[in-house]
XYZ file of C-alpha atoms in Angstrom:
722
model
C -0.815 -11.169 1.124
C 2.497 -13.231 0.824
C 0.617 -15.993 -0.933
C 0.135 -13.524 -3.888
C 3.709 -13.798 -4.684
C 3.059 -17.506 -6.010
C 1.078 -15.966 -8.813
C 4.201 -14.042 -10.397
C 6.876 -16.762 -9.772
C 7.142 -16.888 -13.706
C 8.697 -13.472 -13.662
C 11.160 -14.202 -10.832
C 13.890 -12.909 -12.685
C 12.072 -9.414 -13.046
C 12.032 -9.075 -9.382
C 15.498 -9.818 -9.008
C 16.426 -7.311 -11.774
C 14.052 -4.690 -9.672
C 15.894 -5.264 -6.323
C 19.384 -4.888 -8.129
C 18.014 -1.689 -9.976
C 16.795 -0.351 -6.515
C 20.118 -0.786 -4.817
C 21.661 1.164 -7.870
C 19.035 3.904 -7.550
C 19.663 4.040 -3.617
C 23.434 4.140 -4.216
C 23.158 7.254 -6.578
C 20.487 8.947 -4.368
C 22.791 8.377 -1.158
C 25.917 9.598 -3.131
C 24.649 13.043 -4.028
C 24.557 14.591 -0.567
C 28.354 13.611 -0.197
C 29.135 15.559 -3.335
C 27.119 18.248 -2.180
C 29.086 18.224 1.083
C 32.309 18.219 -0.801
C 31.577 21.032 -3.025
C 30.923 23.068 -0.083
C 33.691 22.085 2.084
C 36.446 21.134 -0.498
C 35.419 23.204 -3.747
C 34.366 26.325 -1.792
C 36.016 26.556 1.442
C 38.981 24.751 0.578
C 39.634 25.842 -2.927
C 39.551 22.425 -4.323
C 42.245 20.983 -2.094
C 40.656 17.448 -0.604
C 42.938 16.788 2.305
C 46.206 17.533 3.712
C 48.143 15.188 1.344
C 49.652 17.551 -1.350
C 50.318 16.037 -4.910
C 53.481 18.010 -5.245
C 55.606 19.401 -2.462
C 58.909 21.341 -2.368
C 61.765 19.558 -0.815
C 62.375 22.258 1.825
C 58.797 21.911 2.949
C 59.069 18.110 3.103
C 62.281 18.737 5.258
C 60.173 20.949 7.511
C 57.294 18.229 7.898
C 59.855 15.459 8.338
C 61.130 17.140 11.685
C 57.981 16.697 13.363
C 57.559 12.768 12.069
C 58.627 9.690 13.936
C 61.204 7.736 11.993
C 58.394 5.171 10.878
C 56.149 7.788 9.709
C 59.047 9.658 7.917
C 59.825 6.405 5.973
C 56.128 5.775 5.070
C 55.676 9.510 3.866
C 59.200 9.214 1.785
C 58.003 5.960 0.206
C 54.895 7.550 -1.231
C 56.567 10.599 -2.732
C 59.452 10.672 -5.352
C 61.836 13.613 -5.528
C 62.327 14.990 -8.912
C 64.368 18.363 -9.226
C 63.796 19.131 -5.688
C 59.819 18.542 -6.023
C 58.468 15.619 -4.284
C 55.630 14.108 -6.509
C 53.094 11.683 -4.940
C 52.965 8.398 -6.347
C 49.982 6.225 -7.155
C 48.371 5.134 -3.909
C 45.272 3.673 -2.872
C 42.451 5.574 -0.916
C 43.267 3.704 2.444
C 47.063 4.696 2.003
C 46.055 8.274 1.265
C 43.630 8.446 4.413
C 46.787 7.234 6.374
C 48.934 9.801 4.910
C 46.608 12.375 5.925
C 46.277 11.255 9.227
C 50.149 11.317 9.643
C 50.622 14.660 8.017
C 47.787 16.511 9.474
C 49.345 17.763 12.787
C 52.996 18.150 11.460
C 51.351 20.296 8.607
C 49.427 22.267 11.544
C 52.595 22.796 13.362
C 54.613 23.938 10.384
C 51.793 26.367 9.336
C 51.783 27.767 12.775
C 55.585 28.143 13.086
C 55.838 29.809 9.683
C 54.037 32.493 10.570
C 56.797 34.801 12.655
C 53.873 37.088 13.887
C 51.752 34.388 15.652
C 51.560 34.218 19.510
C 52.615 30.710 19.286
C 55.942 31.408 17.410
C 56.967 34.363 19.684
C 55.968 32.294 22.760
C 58.442 29.281 21.602
C 61.348 31.740 20.965
C 60.979 33.422 23.961
C 61.040 29.980 25.975
C 64.062 29.010 23.960
C 65.709 32.506 24.278
C 66.082 33.009 20.823
C 66.316 36.324 18.814
C 63.066 37.372 16.942
C 64.879 36.942 13.727
C 65.735 33.485 14.360
C 64.488 30.746 11.997
C 62.910 28.116 14.279
C 63.149 25.384 11.358
C 66.855 25.661 11.320
C 67.013 25.599 15.283
C 65.154 22.368 15.145
C 67.326 20.754 12.611
C 70.440 21.436 14.730
C 68.856 20.129 17.812
C 69.710 16.687 19.223
C 67.395 13.926 18.045
C 66.042 13.224 21.375
C 65.346 16.853 22.560
C 63.733 17.404 19.165
C 61.347 14.133 19.809
C 60.371 15.333 23.247
C 59.475 18.660 22.204
C 57.467 17.173 19.135
C 55.590 14.750 21.564
C 54.528 17.838 23.590
C 53.259 19.779 20.854
C 51.409 16.600 19.340
C 49.529 16.131 22.891
C 48.444 19.665 22.971
C 47.160 19.644 19.309
C 45.564 16.179 19.507
C 42.856 17.674 21.625
C 42.129 20.026 19.067
C 38.663 19.109 16.889
C 39.510 17.188 13.702
C 38.065 19.924 11.486
C 40.553 22.475 12.774
C 43.312 19.982 11.972
C 41.914 19.451 8.538
C 41.495 23.120 7.739
C 45.127 23.892 8.843
C 46.439 20.911 6.816
C 44.522 22.085 3.855
C 45.983 25.765 4.392
C 49.460 24.312 4.350
C 48.717 22.418 1.013
C 47.233 25.729 -0.350
C 50.217 27.793 0.380
C 52.612 25.023 -0.874
C 50.822 25.090 -4.249
C 50.896 28.982 -4.225
C 54.596 28.856 -3.694
C 54.827 26.443 -6.535
C 52.875 29.097 -8.816
C 50.008 26.643 -9.272
C 46.694 28.322 -10.216
C 44.373 27.757 -7.357
C 41.338 29.458 -8.959
C 41.584 26.825 -11.971
C 42.143 23.993 -9.470
C 39.188 25.145 -7.609
C 36.935 25.450 -10.673
C 38.209 22.024 -12.019
C 37.152 20.252 -8.732
C 33.831 21.994 -8.651
C 33.084 21.209 -12.425
C 34.183 17.626 -12.049
C 32.031 17.028 -8.922
C 28.945 18.644 -10.713
C 29.564 16.293 -13.737
C 29.589 13.434 -11.464
C 26.508 14.549 -9.901
C 24.627 14.896 -13.088
C 25.753 11.343 -14.078
C 24.390 9.902 -10.756
C 21.297 11.840 -11.127
C 20.815 10.395 -14.824
C 21.799 6.808 -13.542
C 19.278 7.267 -10.772
C 16.727 8.474 -13.269
C 17.223 5.355 -15.798
C 17.077 2.823 -12.702
C 13.816 4.580 -11.506
C 12.371 4.365 -15.093
C 13.397 0.674 -15.391
C 11.921 -0.198 -11.928
C 8.596 1.352 -12.745
C 8.426 -0.327 -16.058
C 9.225 -3.729 -14.672
C 7.105 -3.441 -11.773
C 4.265 -2.502 -13.825
C 4.911 -5.644 -16.044
C 5.308 -7.827 -12.754
C 1.817 -6.399 -11.465
C 0.392 -6.930 -14.571
C 1.206 -10.671 -14.787
C 0.108 -10.709 -11.144
C -3.225 -9.350 -12.108
C -3.686 -11.620 -15.216
C -2.737 -14.914 -13.267
C -5.034 -13.798 -10.315
C -7.917 -13.352 -12.677
C -7.432 -16.510 -14.590
C -6.912 -18.370 -11.373
C -10.259 -17.187 -9.916
C -11.901 -17.728 -13.098
C -10.825 -21.357 -13.346
C -11.665 -21.970 -9.808
C -15.124 -20.415 -9.966
C -15.849 -22.491 -12.943
C -15.175 -25.746 -11.033
C -17.179 -24.819 -8.330
C -20.347 -26.929 -7.761
C -23.640 -25.639 -6.522
C -22.614 -26.100 -3.085
C -19.644 -23.749 -3.368
C -21.358 -21.352 -5.383
C -23.874 -20.847 -2.707
C -21.271 -19.824 -0.295
C -20.408 -16.654 -2.376
C -23.138 -14.125 -3.845
C -22.555 -13.505 -7.608
C -21.847 -9.685 -6.772
C -19.099 -10.868 -4.359
C -17.459 -13.033 -6.776
C -17.508 -10.349 -9.502
C -16.057 -7.799 -7.020
C -13.386 -10.371 -5.950
C -12.236 -11.063 -9.534
C -12.293 -7.322 -10.420
C -11.930 -4.791 -7.681
C -10.203 -6.827 -5.156
C -7.533 -8.083 -8.025
C -7.191 -4.328 -8.956
C -6.479 -3.362 -5.289
C -3.656 -6.105 -5.218
C -2.148 -5.334 -8.469
C -2.149 -1.617 -7.629
C -0.377 -2.333 -4.290
C 2.219 -4.686 -6.177
C 2.820 -1.865 -8.670
C 4.012 0.428 -5.965
C 5.386 -2.129 -3.611
C 8.659 -2.711 -5.715
C 8.943 0.949 -6.262
C 8.380 2.313 -2.804
C 7.933 -0.671 -0.062
C 11.225 -2.399 -1.175
C 13.083 1.026 -1.763
C 12.201 2.682 1.330
C 14.178 0.245 3.625
C 17.164 0.211 1.271
C 17.159 3.997 1.160
C 16.608 4.403 5.061
C 19.272 1.856 6.010
C 21.762 3.392 3.664
C 20.935 6.925 5.061
C 21.499 5.749 8.558
C 25.080 4.209 7.556
C 25.957 7.455 5.594
C 24.637 9.615 8.703
C 27.070 7.719 11.012
C 29.743 8.198 8.244
C 29.176 12.107 8.114
C 28.616 12.953 11.930
C 27.186 10.727 14.647
C 26.711 13.534 17.058
C 23.147 14.375 15.861
C 21.689 11.019 15.129
C 19.561 11.547 18.281
C 17.458 13.975 16.199
C 16.633 11.287 13.750
C 15.992 9.012 16.477
C 13.345 11.302 17.944
C 11.902 11.948 14.451
C 11.555 8.077 13.918
C 9.949 7.471 17.196
C 7.474 10.211 16.632
C 6.419 8.918 13.111
C 5.738 5.610 14.459
C 3.708 6.626 17.293
C 1.438 8.920 14.958
C 1.195 5.928 12.347
C 0.280 3.420 14.915
C -2.497 5.715 16.537
C -3.706 6.726 12.845
C -4.239 2.946 11.865
C -5.754 1.934 15.157
C -8.402 4.425 14.155
C -8.518 3.686 10.261
C -8.033 0.090 10.191
C -11.392 -1.377 10.917
C -12.759 0.938 8.341
C -10.343 -0.355 5.787
C -11.389 -3.751 6.437
C -15.284 -2.730 5.824
C -14.532 -1.057 2.438
C -14.566 -4.035 0.395
C -17.478 -5.573 1.915
C -19.223 -2.341 1.244
C -18.514 -2.570 -2.336
C -19.864 -5.986 -2.610
C -23.169 -4.696 -0.932
C -23.266 -1.864 -3.585
C -22.646 -4.263 -6.326
C -25.305 -6.498 -5.183
C -27.811 -3.788 -4.945
C -26.990 -2.358 -8.383
C -27.092 -5.722 -10.016
C -30.485 -6.605 -8.659
C -31.835 -3.327 -9.657
C -30.373 -3.512 -13.314
C -31.498 -7.119 -13.809
C -34.967 -6.238 -12.425
C -35.520 -3.081 -14.187
C -38.802 -4.378 -15.981
C -40.255 -5.483 -12.778
C -39.218 -2.200 -10.921
C -41.063 -0.320 -13.431
C -44.114 -2.596 -13.341
C -44.581 -2.073 -9.819
C -43.610 1.632 -9.857
C -40.977 0.794 -7.214
C -38.113 3.131 -8.793
C -38.410 5.457 -5.722
C -38.012 2.555 -3.272
C -35.111 0.913 -5.230
C -33.200 4.749 -5.398
C -33.381 4.846 -1.865
C -32.152 1.475 -1.497
C -29.158 2.190 -3.913
C -28.669 5.618 -1.987
C -28.354 3.870 1.202
C -25.693 1.373 0.200
C -23.952 4.232 -1.607
C -24.112 6.576 1.213
C -22.578 3.739 3.726
C -19.669 3.239 1.151
C -19.214 6.995 0.729
C -19.466 7.817 4.606
C -16.362 4.921 5.299
C -14.453 6.241 2.210
C -14.788 9.847 3.715
C -13.794 8.685 7.128
C -10.604 6.852 5.874
C -9.603 9.796 3.778
C -10.077 12.295 6.613
C -8.055 10.262 8.643
C -5.180 10.090 5.956
C -5.516 13.841 5.475
C -3.715 14.266 8.879
C -0.752 12.316 7.751
C 0.816 14.586 4.996
C 0.580 17.898 7.100
C 2.078 16.028 10.090
C 4.804 14.526 8.151
C 5.915 18.024 6.608
C 5.848 19.458 10.218
C 8.081 16.939 11.274
C 10.488 17.420 8.456
C 10.568 20.964 8.724
C 11.177 20.459 12.640
C 14.019 18.115 12.003
C 15.543 20.534 9.587
C 15.373 23.297 12.132
C 16.982 21.055 14.866
C 19.829 20.130 12.688
C 20.584 23.651 11.598
C 20.329 24.696 15.325
C 22.627 21.841 16.413
C 24.888 22.171 13.432
C 25.366 25.836 13.517
C 26.695 25.462 17.226
C 28.897 22.683 15.877
C 30.319 24.507 13.075
C 30.915 27.555 15.464
C 32.831 25.322 17.955
C 35.013 23.915 15.013
C 33.711 20.316 15.346
C 31.669 20.104 11.998
C 32.060 21.727 8.687
C 29.221 23.268 6.819
C 29.169 20.959 4.190
C 28.909 18.019 6.662
C 25.846 19.762 8.186
C 24.088 20.034 4.854
C 24.849 16.389 4.059
C 23.519 15.293 7.271
C 20.410 17.405 6.678
C 19.840 15.707 3.188
C 20.417 12.235 4.535
C 17.923 13.046 7.390
C 15.535 13.889 4.855
C 15.892 10.778 2.966
C 15.664 8.685 5.966
C 12.315 10.569 6.881
C 11.229 10.419 3.227
C 11.600 6.463 3.411
C 9.486 6.340 6.519
C 7.060 8.596 4.872
C 6.984 6.303 1.827
C 6.229 3.309 3.939
C 3.383 5.298 5.865
C 1.962 6.578 2.465
C 1.734 2.891 1.324
C 0.218 1.717 4.717
C -2.910 3.543 3.510
C -3.216 0.998 0.624
C -1.749 -2.237 2.245
C -4.676 -2.644 4.706
C -7.337 -2.423 1.879
C -5.156 -4.758 -0.437
C -4.667 -7.070 2.522
C -8.416 -7.508 2.859
C -8.736 -7.988 -0.917
C -5.825 -10.490 -0.890
C -7.823 -12.338 1.849
C -10.958 -12.210 0.055
C -9.185 -13.690 -3.112
C -7.475 -16.483 -1.068
C -11.195 -17.494 0.481
C -12.042 -18.140 -3.205
C -8.855 -19.834 -3.994
C -8.849 -22.052 -0.754
C -12.390 -23.207 -1.023
C -12.277 -26.804 -1.475
C -14.414 -28.143 -4.641
C -16.793 -30.933 -3.402
C -17.229 -32.185 -6.949
C -14.069 -33.457 -8.419
C -12.883 -35.988 -10.725
C -12.493 -39.576 -9.580
C -8.975 -40.632 -8.930
C -9.641 -43.842 -10.618
C -11.924 -43.294 -13.518
C -13.815 -46.470 -14.810
C -14.334 -47.209 -18.445
C -17.979 -47.241 -19.780
C -19.890 -50.179 -20.618
C -20.518 -50.251 -24.464
C -23.500 -52.514 -24.303
C -25.177 -49.971 -21.758
C -24.260 -46.836 -23.771
C -27.113 -44.170 -23.220
C -28.595 -45.876 -20.178
C -29.266 -43.822 -17.248
C -30.027 -45.457 -14.104
C -31.240 -43.887 -10.603
C -30.480 -46.410 -7.871
C -32.575 -45.492 -5.011
C -31.338 -41.786 -5.063
C -32.019 -39.439 -2.290
C -30.839 -35.764 -2.161
C -30.457 -32.824 0.087
C -29.397 -29.263 -0.615
C -26.226 -28.384 1.401
C -27.312 -27.012 4.847
C -30.855 -28.115 4.472
C -32.846 -29.713 7.199
C -34.903 -31.988 4.855
C -34.333 -34.017 1.879
C -35.655 -32.424 -1.561
C -35.680 -36.005 -3.129
C -36.512 -39.389 -1.694
C -35.530 -42.766 -2.905
C -35.886 -42.131 -6.720
C -35.580 -45.404 -8.742
C -35.951 -45.699 -12.400
C -34.169 -46.760 -15.707
C -33.915 -44.603 -18.884
C -32.585 -46.745 -21.843
C -31.145 -45.521 -25.122
C -33.650 -44.326 -27.477
C -36.132 -43.763 -24.625
C -37.848 -40.500 -23.761
C -38.461 -40.250 -20.121
C -40.506 -37.145 -18.733
C -40.972 -35.738 -15.194
C -43.991 -33.747 -14.194
C -45.337 -32.595 -10.881
C -46.218 -29.611 -8.972
C -43.864 -26.745 -8.419
C -41.284 -27.378 -5.919
C -41.636 -31.274 -6.281
C -37.888 -31.593 -7.108
C -38.083 -32.194 -11.145
C -35.476 -29.763 -11.772
C -33.117 -30.888 -9.024
C -33.571 -34.548 -10.203
C -32.130 -33.849 -13.844
C -29.389 -31.431 -12.199
C -27.873 -34.522 -10.514
C -26.991 -36.149 -13.728
C -24.326 -33.641 -15.053
C -23.149 -33.489 -11.259
C -24.166 -30.009 -10.717
C -24.655 -31.495 -7.143
C -23.698 -35.035 -5.733
C -26.433 -37.475 -4.398
C -26.653 -37.823 -0.900
C -27.768 -41.461 -0.879
C -27.749 -43.963 -3.729
C -26.054 -43.707 -6.858
C -26.571 -42.557 -10.464
C -25.302 -44.658 -13.421
C -24.473 -43.474 -16.827
C -23.461 -45.930 -19.642
C -23.256 -48.579 -16.719
C -20.819 -46.567 -14.592
C -21.312 -44.325 -11.433
C -21.204 -40.768 -12.518
C -18.749 -40.209 -9.573
C -16.223 -42.363 -11.217
C -16.459 -40.828 -14.535
C -14.543 -37.854 -15.364
C -16.387 -34.792 -15.450
C -15.467 -33.579 -18.997
C -16.277 -37.241 -20.107
C -19.714 -37.305 -18.490
C -20.717 -33.703 -19.587
C -19.673 -34.403 -23.174
C -22.301 -37.315 -23.449
C -25.004 -34.634 -22.256
C -26.870 -32.033 -24.172
C -28.343 -29.804 -21.612
C -31.148 -27.060 -21.961
C -31.719 -25.462 -18.822
C -35.027 -24.201 -17.293
C -33.837 -20.423 -17.818
C -32.452 -20.227 -21.439
C -29.180 -18.675 -21.500
C -27.379 -17.089 -24.347
C -24.190 -15.594 -24.635
C -22.808 -12.444 -26.361
C -21.685 -12.924 -29.999
C -23.530 -14.228 -32.844
C -26.474 -16.869 -33.320
C -23.989 -19.035 -34.999
C -21.262 -18.935 -31.942
C -24.364 -19.576 -29.638
C -25.403 -22.687 -31.628
C -21.638 -23.806 -31.961
C -21.082 -23.544 -28.303
C -21.094 -27.366 -27.725
C -19.341 -28.245 -30.865
C -17.216 -25.659 -32.501
C -16.286 -27.937 -35.162
C -19.882 -28.162 -36.348
C -20.365 -27.620 -40.029
C -22.758 -24.837 -41.398
C -25.066 -27.688 -42.675
C -24.884 -28.934 -38.955
C -25.965 -25.437 -37.620
C -28.709 -25.096 -39.890
C -30.121 -28.317 -39.336
C -30.125 -27.922 -35.530
C -31.816 -24.628 -36.024
C -34.297 -26.248 -38.287
C -34.886 -29.089 -35.802
C -35.464 -26.432 -32.944
C -37.893 -24.328 -35.125
C -35.422 -21.397 -35.159
C -34.374 -21.179 -38.727
C -37.402 -19.221 -39.990
C -36.812 -16.417 -37.564
C -32.975 -16.544 -38.286
C -33.607 -16.367 -42.050
C -35.799 -13.119 -41.258
C -32.707 -11.530 -39.872
C -30.431 -9.064 -42.027
C -27.185 -11.204 -41.174
C -28.762 -14.440 -40.749
C -26.832 -16.827 -38.463
C -24.250 -14.031 -38.038
C -26.724 -11.720 -36.516
C -25.387 -10.265 -32.995
C -26.665 -11.718 -29.914
C -26.560 -9.149 -26.827
C -25.441 -9.935 -23.484
C -27.978 -12.506 -21.837
C -29.833 -12.804 -25.068
C -31.783 -9.647 -24.311
C -32.345 -8.737 -28.215
C -34.399 -11.849 -28.824
C -37.763 -12.916 -27.395
C -37.973 -15.724 -24.753
C -39.160 -18.018 -27.136
C -36.493 -17.303 -29.615
C -34.039 -17.629 -26.678
C -35.489 -20.904 -25.730
C -35.476 -22.281 -29.349
C -31.723 -21.182 -29.770
C -30.888 -23.078 -26.544
C -32.337 -26.139 -28.031
C -30.629 -25.865 -31.226
C -27.178 -25.590 -29.164
C -28.100 -28.628 -27.602
C -28.991 -30.511 -30.863
C -25.909 -29.329 -32.582
C -23.807 -31.063 -29.947
C -25.147 -34.429 -31.109
C -25.083 -35.929 -27.599
C -26.200 -39.340 -26.321
C -28.175 -37.923 -23.530
C -30.652 -34.961 -24.102
C -31.974 -32.967 -20.784
C -34.814 -30.529 -21.439
C -35.363 -28.925 -18.134
C -38.713 -27.230 -18.737
C -37.469 -26.112 -22.027
C -40.726 -25.674 -24.047
C -42.734 -23.373 -21.622
C -42.201 -20.403 -23.788
C -43.205 -21.931 -27.012
C -46.687 -21.861 -28.292
C -48.450 -25.057 -28.834
C -48.126 -25.164 -32.676
C -44.597 -24.801 -32.247
C -44.286 -27.121 -29.320
C -45.643 -29.934 -31.543
C -43.593 -29.377 -34.507
C -40.559 -29.059 -32.626
C -41.121 -32.104 -30.437
C -41.984 -34.272 -33.714
C -38.716 -33.167 -35.350
C -36.790 -33.801 -32.255
C -38.195 -37.286 -31.900
C -36.835 -38.189 -35.317
C -33.366 -36.760 -34.383
C -33.131 -38.254 -30.857
C -34.286 -41.798 -31.757
C -30.736 -43.156 -30.909
C -30.353 -40.830 -27.900
C -31.829 -40.898 -24.484
C -34.037 -38.040 -23.780
C -35.090 -36.518 -20.301
C -37.891 -33.842 -20.305
C -38.897 -31.793 -17.259
C -42.327 -30.237 -18.326
C -45.323 -28.389 -16.746
C -47.427 -29.083 -19.674
C -49.283 -32.507 -20.291
C -49.085 -31.959 -23.957
C -45.374 -31.877 -24.166
C -45.000 -35.248 -22.687
C -48.146 -37.154 -23.966
C -45.971 -39.582 -26.124
C -43.108 -40.181 -23.897
C -42.095 -43.645 -23.343
C -42.198 -43.109 -19.650
C -43.561 -40.542 -17.226
C -42.304 -40.196 -13.695
C -44.733 -38.189 -11.534
C -43.224 -36.395 -8.430
C -44.716 -35.114 -5.455
C -42.757 -33.625 -2.700
C -39.483 -35.175 -3.773
C -41.161 -38.704 -4.075
C -42.163 -40.598 -7.180
C -46.070 -41.261 -6.756
C -46.443 -42.594 -10.431
C -44.341 -44.209 -13.273
C -45.612 -45.447 -16.760
C -47.005 -44.072 -19.975
C -49.860 -41.499 -20.271
C -52.645 -43.690 -20.394
C -51.273 -45.967 -17.609
C -50.938 -42.922 -15.202
C -54.379 -41.816 -16.100
C -55.865 -44.929 -14.537
C -53.068 -45.498 -11.836
C -51.844 -42.246 -10.553
C -54.433 -39.563 -9.098
C -51.815 -36.771 -8.986
C -51.107 -37.206 -12.529
C -54.925 -37.452 -13.288
C -55.425 -34.294 -11.458
C -52.608 -32.395 -13.505
C -54.131 -33.758 -16.772
C -57.650 -32.652 -15.880
C -56.590 -29.320 -15.072
C -55.017 -28.889 -18.466
C -57.017 -30.984 -20.948
C -60.801 -31.257 -21.238
C -62.488 -34.476 -20.710
C -62.887 -34.971 -24.720
C -59.098 -34.375 -25.075
C -58.478 -37.020 -22.335
C -60.929 -39.436 -23.817
C -59.195 -38.992 -27.092
C -55.959 -39.609 -25.846
């Protein structure tokens, strides 16, 4: 799977932008619960007062606080405030300095709040211990105390209060600030509303920023995945085009089509979601854990329990489903293979009334794929209900534990709400990865199948040191004791083939079916490489010529005529795009195709359907011949290319072709004696061996195999005339 990243390296900067945007999105998403907590704790419960550090404080209140501060702490507090007309105003401080002030002032504010209440039990108890009258002002008494005695009493009070939960200290400190603001005639309702509104505006801003980041990530992910898909398809196509017959035999046509379409689509779809979900999930999960420890670490065991349960469930699920994921792509191959065979063989299926059999065959392949898909999907249907049950269970546990903590004063309601949201974000991160794991195995199989194609070594490649052709041997083809065996075959198909075809000559090959005629001529364009011996073109071993240069010299007409979707004109120009209209017309005339082309409404611009299904076999063959002629090569190879022509057209075409190819080397594979009667040289093949070589008349006298073929096709009178 990681090898797929190689195909999108040209868009590496998109990936960097995506990662940066994911961090922005995660920051926004993880900040929202904190604001929810602050709205509940500060905005609602604390009336907009964030902590125990008042923005303004009266001089008399400051004096009370200073009574319970050590000298260094008192100096630090006084440095942070500036006295103006009996009111201390907080100067500009950093967050760290404010937090330190909050820690310093927390317990003194709790003490002052408690002692200010004349009716409280603590106040009465202190007065009784000090034998003071009920109406006595404790703060005046403390101010008049010796410094050492006051410090001792303060330390004892602090020791008792330090054991109290932080939330109680915070609430008391905030209460002190509220009372102080009220004493200064500050509108607490206005302060509260301003805080809530400002927090709401910040939350909206974060939400919009998260939305913008998510949209940008989705857009960029789609672009990157589209580039990946394009590059994969291009790479597979170029690789397959470079395959020789040896490599093509390793993969079925249906499998190669599936790999370049469905498999690429699976990988592309995964990478579309990979950046949006797989990369985002760990960022969100790790960030959520960090925030949880900042909020309250006492309930992290709930998250640990939830994560363990999720992992156990996913492992169990995929031990069951993974083998089926692996099999899915191969079942698609099988279905494509059956479909392709049936669709391309419809006439044969109908002719033999085998529709029912082929329906059953297709249905069987379809049923296997459907059954596997259903099994996988049924396994995955358990995932969402289990995850929802887990999320709801975690919520109940958090509320249960949080309620006890709030009741004991060790946690605030807002913190519990924030913890719950962070817990859901962490579980959602795992849920996202789990949901992606449905696609990852199938895409991983698809990626492996693509890599199989890409990593296949091409057996026929350009020579490292290409040789220059010999001009004095231009057009010459030499088979120098050539033998050939197909890859994996036990026996050779061709044995010790040795002949020379010179420029301007027509060399024909004839023999019974399976004698190796087509195999022989297919060795010249290097569709396969020889097993023994060598083939020379223009005086150079074809293995030492560049493939492009070699094939540029050849005009090839295959045994099975192949046309491409487009027009007649585009098919004739296929080997020479720059051919003029006159050259196209001339090629069509030589191939005896111009007559039926003129009869068509759009002439050479008439459409050709895929595979040439809208023209007859003879017309298809003539257009294939015209395509080779328009290229004007130095070597023509006709692999049984006249079989679909009637005798009259065959004779006229060969006569016209002889004039056109008088300066070229022509190789003809034929089944009909009449096609090769006037060849300069005829090679008779029998079971891969040359059993006769010469002209028609010479072979009639010297080769029994040729004579038998001739007698089976021509009458005694025709043989005598020839």
